[in-house]
Tab-separated table of C-alpha atoms in Angstrom:
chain	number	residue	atom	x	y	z
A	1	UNK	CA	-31.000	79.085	-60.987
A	2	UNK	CA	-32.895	78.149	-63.915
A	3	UNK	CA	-36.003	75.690	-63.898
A	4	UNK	CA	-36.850	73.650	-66.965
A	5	UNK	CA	-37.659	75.977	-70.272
A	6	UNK	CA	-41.533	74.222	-69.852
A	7	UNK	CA	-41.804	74.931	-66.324
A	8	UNK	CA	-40.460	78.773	-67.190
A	9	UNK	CA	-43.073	79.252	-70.060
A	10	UNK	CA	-46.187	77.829	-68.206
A	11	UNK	CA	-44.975	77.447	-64.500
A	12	UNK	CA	-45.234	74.485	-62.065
A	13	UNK	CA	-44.993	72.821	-58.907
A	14	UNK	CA	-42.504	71.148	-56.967
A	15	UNK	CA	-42.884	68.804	-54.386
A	16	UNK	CA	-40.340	66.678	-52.315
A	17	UNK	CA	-41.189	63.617	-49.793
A	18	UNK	CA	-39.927	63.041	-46.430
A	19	UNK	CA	-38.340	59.686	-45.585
A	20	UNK	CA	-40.314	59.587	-42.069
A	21	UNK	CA	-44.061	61.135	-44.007
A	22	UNK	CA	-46.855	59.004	-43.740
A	23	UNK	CA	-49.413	57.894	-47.073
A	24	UNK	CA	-52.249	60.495	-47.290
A	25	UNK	CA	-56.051	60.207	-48.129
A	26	UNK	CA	-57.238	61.636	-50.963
A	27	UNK	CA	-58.005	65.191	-51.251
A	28	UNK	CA	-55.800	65.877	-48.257
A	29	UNK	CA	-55.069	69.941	-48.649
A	30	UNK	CA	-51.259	71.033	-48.438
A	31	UNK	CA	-50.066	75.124	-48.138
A	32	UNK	CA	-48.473	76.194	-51.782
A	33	UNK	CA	-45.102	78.152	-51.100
A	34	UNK	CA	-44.027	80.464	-53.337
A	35	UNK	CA	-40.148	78.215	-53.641
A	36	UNK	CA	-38.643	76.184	-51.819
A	37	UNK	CA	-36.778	78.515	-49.260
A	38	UNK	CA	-39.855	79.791	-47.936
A	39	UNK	CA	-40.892	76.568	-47.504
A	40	UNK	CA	-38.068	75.194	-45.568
A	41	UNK	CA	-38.485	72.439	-46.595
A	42	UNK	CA	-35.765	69.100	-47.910
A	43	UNK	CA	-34.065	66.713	-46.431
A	44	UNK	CA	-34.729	67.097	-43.165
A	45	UNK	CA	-31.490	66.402	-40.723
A	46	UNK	CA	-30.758	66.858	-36.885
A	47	UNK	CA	-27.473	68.737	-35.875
A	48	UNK	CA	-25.739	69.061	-32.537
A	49	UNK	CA	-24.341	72.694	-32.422
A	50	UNK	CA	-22.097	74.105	-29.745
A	51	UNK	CA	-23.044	76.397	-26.946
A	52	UNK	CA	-23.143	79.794	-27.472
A	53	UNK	CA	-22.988	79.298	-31.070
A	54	UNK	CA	-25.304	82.372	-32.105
A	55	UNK	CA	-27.403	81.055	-35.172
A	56	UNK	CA	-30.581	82.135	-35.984
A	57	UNK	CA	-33.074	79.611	-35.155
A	58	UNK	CA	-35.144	80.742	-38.215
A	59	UNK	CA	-33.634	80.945	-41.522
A	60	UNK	CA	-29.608	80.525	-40.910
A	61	UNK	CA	-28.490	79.191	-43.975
A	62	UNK	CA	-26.108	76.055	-43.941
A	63	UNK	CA	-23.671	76.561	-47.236
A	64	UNK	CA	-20.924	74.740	-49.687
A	65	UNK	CA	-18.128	76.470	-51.551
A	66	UNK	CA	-19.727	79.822	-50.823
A	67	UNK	CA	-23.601	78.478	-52.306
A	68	UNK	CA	-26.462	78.086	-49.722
A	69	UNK	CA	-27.535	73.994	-49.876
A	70	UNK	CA	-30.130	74.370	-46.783
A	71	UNK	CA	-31.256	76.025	-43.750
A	72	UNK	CA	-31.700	76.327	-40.240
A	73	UNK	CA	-35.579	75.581	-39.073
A	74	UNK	CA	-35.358	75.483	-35.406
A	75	UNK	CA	-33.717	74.959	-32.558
A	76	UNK	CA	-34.162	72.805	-29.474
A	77	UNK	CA	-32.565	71.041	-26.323
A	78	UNK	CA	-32.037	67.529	-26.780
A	79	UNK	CA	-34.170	65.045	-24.556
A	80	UNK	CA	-31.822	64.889	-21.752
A	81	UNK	CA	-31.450	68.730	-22.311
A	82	UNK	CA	-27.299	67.990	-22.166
A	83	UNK	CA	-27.114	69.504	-26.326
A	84	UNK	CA	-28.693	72.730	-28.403
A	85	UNK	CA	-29.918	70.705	-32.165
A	86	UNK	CA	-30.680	72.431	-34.846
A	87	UNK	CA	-33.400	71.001	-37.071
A	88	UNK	CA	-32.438	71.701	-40.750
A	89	UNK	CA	-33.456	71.362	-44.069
A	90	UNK	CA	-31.142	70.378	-46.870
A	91	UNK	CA	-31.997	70.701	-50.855
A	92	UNK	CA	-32.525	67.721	-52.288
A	93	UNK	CA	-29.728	68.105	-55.046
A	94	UNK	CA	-27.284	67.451	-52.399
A	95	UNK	CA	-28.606	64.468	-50.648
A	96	UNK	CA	-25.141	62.583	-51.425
A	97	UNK	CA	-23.475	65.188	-49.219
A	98	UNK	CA	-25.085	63.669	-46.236
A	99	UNK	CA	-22.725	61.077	-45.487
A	100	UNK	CA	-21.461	59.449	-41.891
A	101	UNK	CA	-18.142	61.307	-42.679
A	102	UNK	CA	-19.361	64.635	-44.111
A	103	UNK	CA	-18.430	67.811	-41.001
A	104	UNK	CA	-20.300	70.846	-40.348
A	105	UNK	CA	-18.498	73.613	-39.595
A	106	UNK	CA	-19.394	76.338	-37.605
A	107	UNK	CA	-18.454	80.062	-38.814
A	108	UNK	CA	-18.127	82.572	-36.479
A	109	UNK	CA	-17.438	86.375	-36.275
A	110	UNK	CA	-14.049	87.795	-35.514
A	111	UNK	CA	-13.832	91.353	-34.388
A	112	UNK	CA	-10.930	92.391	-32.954
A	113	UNK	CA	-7.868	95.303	-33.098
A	114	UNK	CA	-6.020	93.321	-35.873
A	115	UNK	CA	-8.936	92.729	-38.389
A	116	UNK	CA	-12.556	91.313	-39.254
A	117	UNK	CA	-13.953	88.130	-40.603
A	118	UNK	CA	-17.005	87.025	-41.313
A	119	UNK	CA	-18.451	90.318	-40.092
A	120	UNK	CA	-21.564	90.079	-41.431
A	121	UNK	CA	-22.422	87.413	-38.781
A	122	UNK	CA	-23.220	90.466	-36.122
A	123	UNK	CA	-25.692	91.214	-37.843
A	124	UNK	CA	-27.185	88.159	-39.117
A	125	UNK	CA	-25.899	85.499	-36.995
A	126	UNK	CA	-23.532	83.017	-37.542
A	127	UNK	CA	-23.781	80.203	-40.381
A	128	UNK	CA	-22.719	76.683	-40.773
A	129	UNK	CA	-20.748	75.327	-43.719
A	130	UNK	CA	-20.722	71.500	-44.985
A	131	UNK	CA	-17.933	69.634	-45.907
A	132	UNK	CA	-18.742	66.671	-47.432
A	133	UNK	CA	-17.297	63.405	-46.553
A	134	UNK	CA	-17.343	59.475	-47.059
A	135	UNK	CA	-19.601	57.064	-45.338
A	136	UNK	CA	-23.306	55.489	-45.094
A	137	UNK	CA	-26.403	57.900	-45.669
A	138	UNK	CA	-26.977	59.686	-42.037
A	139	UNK	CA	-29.155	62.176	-40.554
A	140	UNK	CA	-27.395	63.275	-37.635
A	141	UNK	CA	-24.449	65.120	-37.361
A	142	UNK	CA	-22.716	67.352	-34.841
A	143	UNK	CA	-21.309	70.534	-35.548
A	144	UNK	CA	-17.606	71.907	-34.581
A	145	UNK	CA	-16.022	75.186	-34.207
A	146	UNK	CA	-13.390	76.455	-37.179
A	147	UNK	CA	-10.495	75.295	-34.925
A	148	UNK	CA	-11.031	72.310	-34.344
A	149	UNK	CA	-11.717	71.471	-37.578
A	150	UNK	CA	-8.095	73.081	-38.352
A	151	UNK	CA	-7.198	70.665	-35.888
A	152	UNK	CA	-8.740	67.359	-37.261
A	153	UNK	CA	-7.831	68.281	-40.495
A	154	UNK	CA	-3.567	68.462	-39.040
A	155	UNK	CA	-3.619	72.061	-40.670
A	156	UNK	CA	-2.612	72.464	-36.555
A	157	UNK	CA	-0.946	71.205	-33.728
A	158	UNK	CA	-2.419	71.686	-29.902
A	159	UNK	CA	-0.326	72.511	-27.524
A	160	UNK	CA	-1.050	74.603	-24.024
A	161	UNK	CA	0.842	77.067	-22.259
A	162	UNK	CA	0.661	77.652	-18.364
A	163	UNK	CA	1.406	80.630	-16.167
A	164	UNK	CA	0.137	82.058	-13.089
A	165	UNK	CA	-1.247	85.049	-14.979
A	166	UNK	CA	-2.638	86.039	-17.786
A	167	UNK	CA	-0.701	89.225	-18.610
A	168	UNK	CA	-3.605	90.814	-20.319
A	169	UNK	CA	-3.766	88.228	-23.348
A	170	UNK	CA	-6.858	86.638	-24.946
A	171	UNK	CA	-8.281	84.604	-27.682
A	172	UNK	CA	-6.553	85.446	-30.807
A	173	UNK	CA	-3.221	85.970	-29.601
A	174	UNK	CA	-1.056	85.441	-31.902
A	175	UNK	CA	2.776	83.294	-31.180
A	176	UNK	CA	5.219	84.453	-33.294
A	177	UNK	CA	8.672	82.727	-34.547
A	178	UNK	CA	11.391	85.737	-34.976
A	179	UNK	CA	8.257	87.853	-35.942
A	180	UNK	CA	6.340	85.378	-37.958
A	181	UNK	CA	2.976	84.171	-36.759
A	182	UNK	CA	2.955	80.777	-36.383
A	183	UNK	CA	-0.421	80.092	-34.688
A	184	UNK	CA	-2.760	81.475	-32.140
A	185	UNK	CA	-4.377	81.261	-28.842
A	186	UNK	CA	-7.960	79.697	-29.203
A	187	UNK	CA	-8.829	79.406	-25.589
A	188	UNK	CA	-7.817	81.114	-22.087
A	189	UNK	CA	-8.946	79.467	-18.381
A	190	UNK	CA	-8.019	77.964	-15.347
A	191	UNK	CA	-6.728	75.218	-13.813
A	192	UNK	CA	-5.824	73.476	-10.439
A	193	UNK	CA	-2.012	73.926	-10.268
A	194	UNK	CA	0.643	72.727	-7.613
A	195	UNK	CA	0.322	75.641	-5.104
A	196	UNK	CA	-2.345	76.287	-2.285
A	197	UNK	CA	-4.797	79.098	-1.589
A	198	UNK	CA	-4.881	81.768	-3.637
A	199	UNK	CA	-2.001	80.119	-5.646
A	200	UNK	CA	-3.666	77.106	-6.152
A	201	UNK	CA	-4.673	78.035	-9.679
A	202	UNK	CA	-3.049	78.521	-13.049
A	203	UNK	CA	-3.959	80.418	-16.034
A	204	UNK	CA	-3.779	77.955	-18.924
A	205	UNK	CA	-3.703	78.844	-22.588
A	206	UNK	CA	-4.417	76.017	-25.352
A	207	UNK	CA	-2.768	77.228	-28.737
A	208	UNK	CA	-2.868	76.060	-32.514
A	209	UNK	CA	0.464	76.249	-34.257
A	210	UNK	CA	-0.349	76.074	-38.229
A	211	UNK	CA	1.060	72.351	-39.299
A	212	UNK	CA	4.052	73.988	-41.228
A	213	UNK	CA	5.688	75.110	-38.892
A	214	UNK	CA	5.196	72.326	-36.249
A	215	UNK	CA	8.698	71.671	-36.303
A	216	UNK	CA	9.439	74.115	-34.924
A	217	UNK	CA	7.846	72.289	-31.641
A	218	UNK	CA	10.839	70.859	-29.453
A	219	UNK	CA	10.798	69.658	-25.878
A	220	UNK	CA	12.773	72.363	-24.565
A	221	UNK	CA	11.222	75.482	-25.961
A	222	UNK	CA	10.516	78.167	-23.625
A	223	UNK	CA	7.430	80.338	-24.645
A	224	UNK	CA	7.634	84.186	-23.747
A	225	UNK	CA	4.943	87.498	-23.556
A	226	UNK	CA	5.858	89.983	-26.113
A	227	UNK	CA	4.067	93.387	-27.950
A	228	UNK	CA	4.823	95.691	-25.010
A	229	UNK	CA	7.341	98.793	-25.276
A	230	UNK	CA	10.900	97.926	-22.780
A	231	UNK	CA	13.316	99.826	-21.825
A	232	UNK	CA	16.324	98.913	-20.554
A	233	UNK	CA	19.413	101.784	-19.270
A	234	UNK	CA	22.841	100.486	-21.021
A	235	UNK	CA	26.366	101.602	-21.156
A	236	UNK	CA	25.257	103.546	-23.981
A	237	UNK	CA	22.274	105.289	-22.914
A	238	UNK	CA	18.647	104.202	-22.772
A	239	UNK	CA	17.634	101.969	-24.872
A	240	UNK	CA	13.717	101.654	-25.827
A	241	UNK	CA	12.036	99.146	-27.984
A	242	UNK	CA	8.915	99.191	-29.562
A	243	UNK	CA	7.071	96.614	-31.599
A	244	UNK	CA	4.893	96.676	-34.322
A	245	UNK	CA	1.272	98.716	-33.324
A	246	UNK	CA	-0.878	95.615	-34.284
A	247	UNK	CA	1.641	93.679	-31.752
A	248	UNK	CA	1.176	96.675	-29.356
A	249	UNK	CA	-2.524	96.874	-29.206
A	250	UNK	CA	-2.855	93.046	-28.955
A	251	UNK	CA	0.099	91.636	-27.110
A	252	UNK	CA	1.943	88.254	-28.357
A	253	UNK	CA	3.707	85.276	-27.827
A	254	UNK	CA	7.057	84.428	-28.560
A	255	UNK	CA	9.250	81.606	-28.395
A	256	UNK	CA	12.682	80.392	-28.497
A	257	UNK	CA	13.224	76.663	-30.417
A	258	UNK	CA	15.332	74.517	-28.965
A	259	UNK	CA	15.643	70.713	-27.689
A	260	UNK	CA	14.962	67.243	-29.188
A	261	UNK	CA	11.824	66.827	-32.026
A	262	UNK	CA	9.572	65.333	-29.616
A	263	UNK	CA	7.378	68.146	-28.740
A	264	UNK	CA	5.572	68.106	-25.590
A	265	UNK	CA	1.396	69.185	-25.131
A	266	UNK	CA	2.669	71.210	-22.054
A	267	UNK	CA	4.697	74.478	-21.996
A	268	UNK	CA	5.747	77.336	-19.383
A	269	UNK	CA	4.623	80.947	-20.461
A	270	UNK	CA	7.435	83.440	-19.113
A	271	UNK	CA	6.536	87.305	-18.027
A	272	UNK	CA	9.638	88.069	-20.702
A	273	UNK	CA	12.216	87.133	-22.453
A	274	UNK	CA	14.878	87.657	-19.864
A	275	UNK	CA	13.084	84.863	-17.104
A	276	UNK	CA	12.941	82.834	-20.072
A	277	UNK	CA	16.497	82.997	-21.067
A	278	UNK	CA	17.646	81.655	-17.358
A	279	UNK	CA	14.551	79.245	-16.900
A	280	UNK	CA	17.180	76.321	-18.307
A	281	UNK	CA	14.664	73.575	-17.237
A	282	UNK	CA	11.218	73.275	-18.199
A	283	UNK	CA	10.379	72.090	-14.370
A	284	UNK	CA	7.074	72.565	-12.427
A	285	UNK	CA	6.921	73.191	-8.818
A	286	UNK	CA	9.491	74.700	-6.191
A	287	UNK	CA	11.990	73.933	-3.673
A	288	UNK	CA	12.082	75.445	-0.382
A	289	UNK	CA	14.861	77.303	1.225
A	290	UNK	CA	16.021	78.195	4.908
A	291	UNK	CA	18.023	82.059	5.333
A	292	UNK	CA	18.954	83.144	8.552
A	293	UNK	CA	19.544	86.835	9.728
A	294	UNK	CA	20.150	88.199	12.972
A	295	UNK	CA	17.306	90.805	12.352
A	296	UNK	CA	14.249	90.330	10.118
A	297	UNK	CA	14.682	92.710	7.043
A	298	UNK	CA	12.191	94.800	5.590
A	299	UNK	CA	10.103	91.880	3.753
A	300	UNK	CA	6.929	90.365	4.487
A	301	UNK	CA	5.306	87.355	3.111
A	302	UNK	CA	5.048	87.382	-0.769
A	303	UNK	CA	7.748	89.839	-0.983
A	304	UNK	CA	9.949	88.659	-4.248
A	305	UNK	CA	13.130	86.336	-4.260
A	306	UNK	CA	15.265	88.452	-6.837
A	307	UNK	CA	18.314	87.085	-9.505
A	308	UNK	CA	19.546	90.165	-10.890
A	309	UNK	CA	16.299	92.108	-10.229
A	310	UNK	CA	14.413	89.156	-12.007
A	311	UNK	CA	11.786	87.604	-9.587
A	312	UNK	CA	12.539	84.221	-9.508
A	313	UNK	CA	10.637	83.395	-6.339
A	314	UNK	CA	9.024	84.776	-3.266
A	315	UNK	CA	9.079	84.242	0.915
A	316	UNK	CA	6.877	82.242	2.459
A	317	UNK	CA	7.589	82.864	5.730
A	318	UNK	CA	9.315	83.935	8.788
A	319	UNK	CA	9.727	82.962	12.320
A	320	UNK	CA	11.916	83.885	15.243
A	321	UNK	CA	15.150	81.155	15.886
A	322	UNK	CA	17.797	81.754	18.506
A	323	UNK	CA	19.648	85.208	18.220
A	324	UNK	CA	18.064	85.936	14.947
A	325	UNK	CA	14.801	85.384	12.369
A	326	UNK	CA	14.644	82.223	10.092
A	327	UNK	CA	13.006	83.300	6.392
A	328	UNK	CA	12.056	80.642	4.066
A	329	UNK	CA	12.069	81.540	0.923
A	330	UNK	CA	10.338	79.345	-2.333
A	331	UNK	CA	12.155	79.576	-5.292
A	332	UNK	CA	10.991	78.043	-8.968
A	333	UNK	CA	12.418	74.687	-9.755
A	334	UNK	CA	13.584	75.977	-13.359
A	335	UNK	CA	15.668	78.264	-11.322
A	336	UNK	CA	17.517	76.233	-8.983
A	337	UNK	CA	19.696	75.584	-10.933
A	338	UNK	CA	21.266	79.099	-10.253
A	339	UNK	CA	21.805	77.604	-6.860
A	340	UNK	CA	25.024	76.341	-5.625
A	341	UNK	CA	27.168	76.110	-2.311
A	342	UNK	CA	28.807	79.609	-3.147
A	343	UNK	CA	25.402	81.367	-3.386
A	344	UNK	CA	24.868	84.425	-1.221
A	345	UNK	CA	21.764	86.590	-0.046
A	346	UNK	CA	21.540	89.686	0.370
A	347	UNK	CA	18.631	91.934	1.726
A	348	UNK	CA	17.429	94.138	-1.588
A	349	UNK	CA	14.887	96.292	0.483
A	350	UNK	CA	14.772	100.224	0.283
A	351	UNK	CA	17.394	102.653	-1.160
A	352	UNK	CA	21.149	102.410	-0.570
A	353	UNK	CA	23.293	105.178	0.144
A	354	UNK	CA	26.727	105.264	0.382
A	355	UNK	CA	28.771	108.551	1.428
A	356	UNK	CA	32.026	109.151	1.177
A	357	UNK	CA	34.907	112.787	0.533
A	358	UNK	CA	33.992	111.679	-3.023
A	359	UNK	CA	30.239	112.182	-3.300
A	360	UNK	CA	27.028	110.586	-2.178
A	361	UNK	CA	25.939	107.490	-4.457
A	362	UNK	CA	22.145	106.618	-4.327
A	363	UNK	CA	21.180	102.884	-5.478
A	364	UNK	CA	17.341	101.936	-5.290
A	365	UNK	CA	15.942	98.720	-6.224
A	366	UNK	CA	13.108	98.156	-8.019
A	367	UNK	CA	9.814	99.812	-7.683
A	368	UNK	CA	8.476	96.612	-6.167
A	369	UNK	CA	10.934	95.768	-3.834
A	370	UNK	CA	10.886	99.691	-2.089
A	371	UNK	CA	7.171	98.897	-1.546
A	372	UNK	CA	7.085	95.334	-0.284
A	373	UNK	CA	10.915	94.785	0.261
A	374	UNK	CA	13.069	91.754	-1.665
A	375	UNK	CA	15.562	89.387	-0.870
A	376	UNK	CA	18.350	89.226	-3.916
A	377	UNK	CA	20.769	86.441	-4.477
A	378	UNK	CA	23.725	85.666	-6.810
C-alpha cells in the first residue's frame, strides 16, 4: 500500500474521527501510532459472534477477498450476558461495506483424517470474513458459522437424520450418492424420541446436501451407515468388501433415492444397507406383539426380534399365562409390514445340532443371539 508521493517524500499524519467522539479543547494531547493497525483504530462496529468461536480478542483480523479491512479489539458479554461481541475496527476505505445486509462469516479450522483447512487458525485463532451486502449504514451485526451461511446462501439444503445410535460418526461425515459426496454432517446430538427410559432418546444428525444435488431429496429415501469392511459367506465363497481408506478411517453415509420430489426435513439412519433395503416405510414408532410358548426360551428382556438374522426388534417382556409363558415382543413399524397371518416364530437361541447315519450338522446363530438369546420370524 502506497501513501501519496508527498506524504512518502516528507511523511505525515493520519487521523480518522469517530461518529460517537466528542469536540475537544485546545491543546488536548493524543498518542501518535506508528499506522493505523497498531492503532486499532476505524470505524468502530459491534459484532455478535458465536460461542466457542476461538478469536483472538486482540488483533484477529476481519478480511475481504483474501485482504485484511479491520480487526478484532476486544471482546465482551453483552449486558444481559446472553451473547460474546466483539468490538472491531474497520478501515475507513470500506465504510460502504457496512450495510444492514452485509454478513460476517466466521472461519474456522478443520482438522480431521480426510484433510485441513484453514489450518493456520490453531495457531492464530480463527478470523472473520465480510461479505458485503445491501441496506442502510449499520453498526451492528452478528456473525454466523460457514454453514449456515452455505445454507442462507441455498448453496445447501438441511435435512436431519435420526437413529438410536450414533455408530461412531461425527461432524464432517460425509453422505455419499453411488460414491459421490453430496453433503455432510454439520452437527450430532440428542433428542427426546418415542421410547421410555433409557430409550427415550435419539441420536439426531442435521446434514447439508450441496444445492445441486438436492434433487436427489425424495420422500421415501432411506439413508444408510457405510465406510466399514463386510463380509458376507455366499454360494461362492466369502465375499469381503472394502471401501475406500478415507471412507474407512471416517465412516459415511449413504443413501438410496427414491419416492415423490417433495423431500421431507426428517429421515431414518439405518445400521446398513440390508435393514434399509426391507425398511419399505419411513414410519416412527412400534407395534406390540403377543407369542406364546409352553416354556420360556432362552431370551431375556432386550434380547433381539430377528428377520433373517436382521434385528428388526426386541422383547419387552415376559410373564407366566396358563400352561405356558406369554413374550411380547416390539417390533419397528417400518417392519411390520413383513407381518402377515402366515408369519411364524421360532426360538433362534444357542447352537443347533442335528444328528443323523449321515453326519452331525452344527447351525449357530449369531454372535448376539448365543449370548443374550433371539426370537426369529419369517
Amino acid at each position: 500500500r502506497l501513501e501519496s508521493l508527498s506524504a512518502l517524500l516528507g511523511g505525515s499524519i493520519a487521523v480518522d474521527s469517530p461518529g460517537e467522539g466528542q469536540p475537544v479543547e485546545m491543546n488536548t494531547k493524543f498518542k501518535l501510532y506508528p499506522d493505523l493497525k497498531t492503532a486499532g483504530r476505524g470505524i468502530s462496529i459491534k459484532i455478535a459472534v458465536p460461542d466457542d468461536n476461538k478469536i483472538s480478542a486482540t488483533g484477529a483480523p476481519i478480511m475481504y477477498r483474501g485482504i485484511e479491512i479491520g480487526q478484532i479489539t476486544d471482546l465482551s458479554l453483552s449486558e444481559g450476558r446472553e451473547n460474546v461481541v466483539a468490538s472491531a475496527a474497520i478501515q475507513p476505505a470500506f465504510s460502504d461495506f457496512l450495510n444492514s445486509g452485509s454478513k460476517f462469516v466466521l472461519e474456522e479450522a478443520e482438522l480431521s483424517l480426510t484433510g485441513m483447512k484453514n489450518i493456520a487458525n490453531l495457531v492464530t485463532g480463527n478470523f472473520l470474513t465480510l461479505v458485503p451486502g445491501e441496506g442502510e449504514k449499520a453498526r451492528r451485526f452478528t456473525a454466523i458459522r460457514k454453514n449456515e451461511f452455505s445454507q442462507e446462501q441455498e448453496k445447501s439444503v438441511a435435512i436431519r437424520l435420526t437413529s438410536n445410535n450414533s455408530f461412531g460418526l461425527d461432524v464432517g461425515t460425509q453422505l455419499l450418492y453411488k460414491g459421490i459426496a453430496v453433503g455432510s454432517i454439520i452437527h450430532v446430538g440428542l433428542v427426546d424420541g418415542v421410547g421410555t427410559g433409557s430409550d427415550k432418546h435419539e441420536v439426531f444428525m442435521d446434514a447439508l446436501i450441496d444445492n445441486e444435488y438436492a434433487h436427489l431429496i425424495k420422500s421415501h429415501n432411506r439413508f444408510f451407515v457405510t465406510g466399514s469392511a463386510t463380509a458376507e459367506l455366499t454360494e461362492s465363497g466369502l465375499s469381503v468388501t472394502v471401501p475406500p481408506a478415507k471412507q474407512l478411517l471416517t465412516g459415511s453415509i449413504s443413501f438410496v433415492s427414491e419416492g415423490k420430489s417433495e423431500a421431507r426435513t426428517d429421515y431414518q439412519l439405518f445400521q446398513s444397507k440390508s435393514l434399509a433395503e426391507i425398511a419399505k416405510f419411513n414410519q416412527s414408532g412400534s407395534k406390540t406383539l403377543s407369542l406364546f410358548a409352553s416354556e420360556l426360551p432362552s431370551i431375556s428382556k432386550g434380547s433381539p426380534l430377528l428377520y433373517r438374522n436382521l434385528q428388526v426388534g426386541s422383547i419387552s417382556d415376559f410373564q407366566l399365562a396358563d400352561g405356558g409363558v406369554r413374550i411380547k415382543v416390539t417390533i419397528e413399524n417400518r417392519y411390520t409390514h413383513l407381518l402377515n397371518k402366515h408369519t411364524v416364530f421360532w426360538n433362534r437361541s444357542g447352537v443347533e445340532v442335528d444328528a443323523s447315519l449321515s453326519g452331525i450338522s452344527i447351525k449357530a446363530a449369531p454372535v448376539k443371539t448365543l449370548i443374550q438369546g433371539g426370537i426369529a420370524f419369517d
